[in-house]
């Protein structure tokens, strides 16, 4: 009986690890560009060319400080920089964003628990891109998380309209959501409205 329980445990563990490995390979594959003509990063004061769309990418993630968990040494949590991966129609970029130590209140003004309350490292991504108007497949991931955190959306972007695409983290909820446990998934907003 003990042998059977051990085998079942090993099979379940093996399947879980194989699934994680497949997802990590998927992120690795999306981090390579198949093309380079989809978008370009532009400066804040730069004007968008005719036939193109201005797309602002925003994301903000808070992680615990380095050394918060005794045995967690291989992660990027709390490190000086944190990676954000974007792939639009096969063109990929990974931005390494500098973090800032942040100490936020544990509760909001209404007395509710703040998922980002406490001392941690805040990483804020704001990038302005120009790309052709039309239909686009957008893949966004946080390769620095222990568990794969990614999302893929399809958007139609119209010329002469500024679009703001924002990725907001949803933190793990054991006993209530908190940034100290890592990002569980991403919510996606286009111009302030949820799209996923």
Coordinates of N, CA and C in Angstrom, one line a residue, residues 29-107:
X29 N 9.6 30.5 -25.7 CA 9.4 30.6 -27.1 C 8.8 32.0 -27.5
X30 N 7.9 32.6 -26.7 CA 7.4 33.9 -26.9 C 8.4 35.0 -26.7
X31 N 9.5 34.7 -26.0 CA 10.5 35.8 -25.8 C 11.4 36.0 -27.0
X32 N 11.3 35.2 -28.0 CA 12.1 35.4 -29.2 C 11.3 36.0 -30.3
X33 N 11.8 37.0 -31.0 CA 11.1 37.6 -32.1 C 11.2 36.8 -33.4
X34 N 10.0 36.7 -34.0 CA 10.0 36.1 -35.3 C 10.0 37.2 -36.4
X35 N 9.8 38.4 -36.0 CA 9.8 39.5 -36.9 C 10.1 40.8 -36.1
X36 N 10.4 41.9 -36.8 CA 10.8 43.1 -36.2 C 10.1 44.3 -36.7
X37 N 9.0 44.1 -37.5 CA 8.4 45.3 -38.2 C 7.0 45.6 -37.6
X38 N 6.7 45.0 -36.4 CA 5.3 45.2 -35.9 C 5.2 46.5 -35.1
X39 N 6.1 46.7 -34.2 CA 6.0 47.9 -33.3 C 7.4 48.5 -33.1
X40 N 7.4 49.8 -32.7 CA 8.6 50.4 -32.3 C 8.3 51.2 -31.0
X41 N 9.3 51.3 -30.1 CA 9.2 52.1 -28.9 C 9.5 53.5 -29.3
X42 N 8.6 54.5 -28.8 CA 8.8 55.9 -29.1 C 8.9 56.7 -27.8
X43 N 9.5 57.8 -27.9 CA 9.6 58.7 -26.7 C 8.3 59.4 -26.4
X44 N 8.2 59.9 -25.2 CA 7.0 60.5 -24.7 C 6.5 61.7 -25.6
X45 N 7.4 62.5 -26.1 CA 7.1 63.7 -26.8 C 7.0 63.4 -28.4
X46 N 7.3 62.2 -28.8 CA 7.3 61.8 -30.2 C 5.9 61.7 -30.7
X47 N 5.7 62.1 -31.9 CA 4.4 62.0 -32.6 C 4.3 60.6 -33.3
X48 N 3.1 60.1 -33.4 CA 2.9 58.8 -34.1 C 2.8 59.1 -35.6
X49 N 3.4 58.2 -36.4 CA 3.4 58.3 -37.9 C 1.9 58.1 -38.4
X50 N 1.7 58.6 -39.6 CA 0.4 58.4 -40.2 C 0.2 56.9 -40.5
X51 N -1.0 56.4 -40.2 CA -1.3 55.0 -40.4 C -1.0 54.1 -39.2
X52 N -0.4 54.7 -38.2 CA 0.0 54.0 -37.0 C -0.9 54.4 -35.8
X53 N -0.8 53.6 -34.7 CA -1.6 53.8 -33.5 C -0.6 54.0 -32.4
X54 N -0.9 54.8 -31.4 CA -0.1 55.0 -30.2 C -0.7 54.1 -29.1
X55 N 0.1 53.2 -28.6 CA -0.3 52.2 -27.6 C 0.6 52.4 -26.4
X56 N 0.1 52.7 -25.2 CA 0.8 52.8 -24.0 C 0.6 51.5 -23.2
X57 N 1.7 50.8 -22.9 CA 1.7 49.6 -22.1 C 2.0 50.0 -20.6
X58 N 1.2 49.5 -19.7 CA 1.4 49.8 -18.3 C 1.3 48.5 -17.5
X59 N 2.1 48.4 -16.5 CA 2.1 47.3 -15.6 C 2.8 47.7 -14.3
X60 N 2.3 47.3 -13.2 CA 2.9 47.6 -11.9 C 2.8 46.3 -11.0
X61 N 4.0 45.9 -10.6 CA 4.0 44.6 -9.7 C 4.8 45.0 -8.5
X62 N 4.3 44.5 -7.4 CA 5.0 44.6 -6.1 C 5.4 43.2 -5.6
X63 N 6.7 43.1 -5.2 CA 7.2 41.8 -4.7 C 7.8 42.0 -3.3
X64 N 7.9 40.9 -2.6 CA 8.6 41.0 -1.3 C 10.0 41.3 -1.5
X65 N 10.7 41.8 -0.5 CA 12.1 42.1 -0.6 C 12.9 40.8 -0.7
X66 N 14.1 41.0 -1.2 CA 15.0 39.8 -1.4 C 15.3 39.3 0.0
X67 N 15.3 38.0 0.2 CA 15.6 37.3 1.5 C 14.4 37.2 2.4
X68 N 13.2 37.6 1.9 CA 12.0 37.5 2.7 C 11.7 36.1 3.1
X69 N 11.8 35.2 2.1 CA 11.7 33.7 2.4 C 13.1 33.1 2.4
X70 N 13.3 32.3 3.4 CA 14.7 31.8 3.7 C 15.2 31.0 2.5
X71 N 14.4 30.1 1.9 CA 14.9 29.2 0.9 C 14.6 29.7 -0.5
X72 N 14.2 30.9 -0.7 CA 13.9 31.4 -2.0 C 15.0 32.2 -2.5
X73 N 16.0 31.6 -3.2 CA 17.1 32.3 -3.7 C 17.2 32.4 -5.2
X74 N 16.5 31.6 -5.9 CA 16.6 31.5 -7.3 C 15.5 32.4 -8.0
X75 N 14.8 33.2 -7.3 CA 13.7 34.0 -7.9 C 14.2 35.5 -8.1
X76 N 13.5 36.2 -8.9 CA 13.8 37.6 -9.1 C 13.1 38.6 -8.1
X77 N 12.3 38.0 -7.2 CA 11.6 38.9 -6.2 C 12.6 39.7 -5.4
X78 N 12.3 41.0 -5.3 CA 13.1 41.9 -4.5 C 14.5 42.2 -5.1
X79 N 14.8 41.7 -6.3 CA 16.1 42.1 -7.0 C 16.0 43.5 -7.5
X80 N 17.1 44.1 -7.9 CA 17.1 45.5 -8.4 C 16.3 45.6 -9.7
X81 N 16.2 44.6 -10.5 CA 15.4 44.7 -11.7 C 14.5 43.5 -11.8
X82 N 13.4 43.7 -12.6 CA 12.4 42.7 -12.8 C 11.9 42.6 -14.2
X83 N 11.8 41.4 -14.9 CA 11.5 41.4 -16.3 C 10.0 41.4 -16.6
X84 N 9.6 42.1 -17.6 CA 8.3 42.1 -18.2 C 8.4 41.7 -19.7
X85 N 7.6 40.8 -20.2 CA 7.8 40.3 -21.5 C 6.5 40.7 -22.3
X86 N 6.7 41.2 -23.5 CA 5.6 41.6 -24.4 C 6.0 41.0 -25.8
X87 N 4.9 40.4 -26.4 CA 5.1 39.9 -27.8 C 3.8 40.3 -28.5
X88 N 4.0 41.1 -29.6 CA 2.9 41.5 -30.4 C 3.1 41.0 -31.8
X89 N 2.2 40.1 -32.2 CA 2.2 39.5 -33.6 C 3.6 38.9 -33.9
X90 N 4.3 38.4 -32.9 CA 5.6 37.7 -33.2 C 6.8 38.6 -33.0
X91 N 6.6 39.9 -32.7 CA 7.8 40.7 -32.3 C 7.8 40.8 -30.7
X92 N 9.0 40.4 -30.2 CA 9.1 40.3 -28.7 C 10.1 41.3 -28.2
X93 N 9.8 41.7 -26.9 CA 10.7 42.5 -26.2 C 10.6 42.2 -24.7
X94 N 11.7 42.1 -24.0 CA 11.7 41.9 -22.6 C 12.3 43.2 -21.9
X95 N 11.6 43.9 -21.1 CA 12.1 45.0 -20.4 C 12.5 44.7 -19.0
X96 N 13.7 45.0 -18.6 CA 14.2 44.9 -17.3 C 13.9 46.2 -16.6
X97 N 13.0 46.2 -15.6 CA 12.5 47.4 -15.0 C 13.1 47.5 -13.6
X98 N 13.7 48.7 -13.3 CA 14.3 48.9 -12.0 C 13.2 49.1 -10.9
X99 N 13.5 48.5 -9.8 CA 12.5 48.5 -8.7 C 12.8 49.6 -7.7
X100 N 11.8 50.0 -6.9 CA 11.9 51.0 -5.8 C 11.3 50.3 -4.6
X101 N 12.0 50.5 -3.5 CA 11.5 50.0 -2.2 C 10.3 50.8 -1.8
X102 N 9.2 50.2 -1.4 CA 7.9 50.9 -1.2 C 7.3 50.3 0.1
X103 N 6.9 51.2 1.0 CA 6.2 50.8 2.2 C 4.8 51.4 2.2
X104 N 3.8 50.6 1.9 CA 2.4 51.0 1.8 C 1.6 50.6 3.0
X105 N 0.5 51.4 3.4 CA -0.3 51.0 4.5 C -0.9 49.6 4.3
X106 N -1.1 48.9 5.4 CA -1.7 47.5 5.3 C -3.2 47.6 5.1
X107 N -3.8 48.7 5.4 CA -5.3 48.8 5.3 C -5.6 50.1 4.5

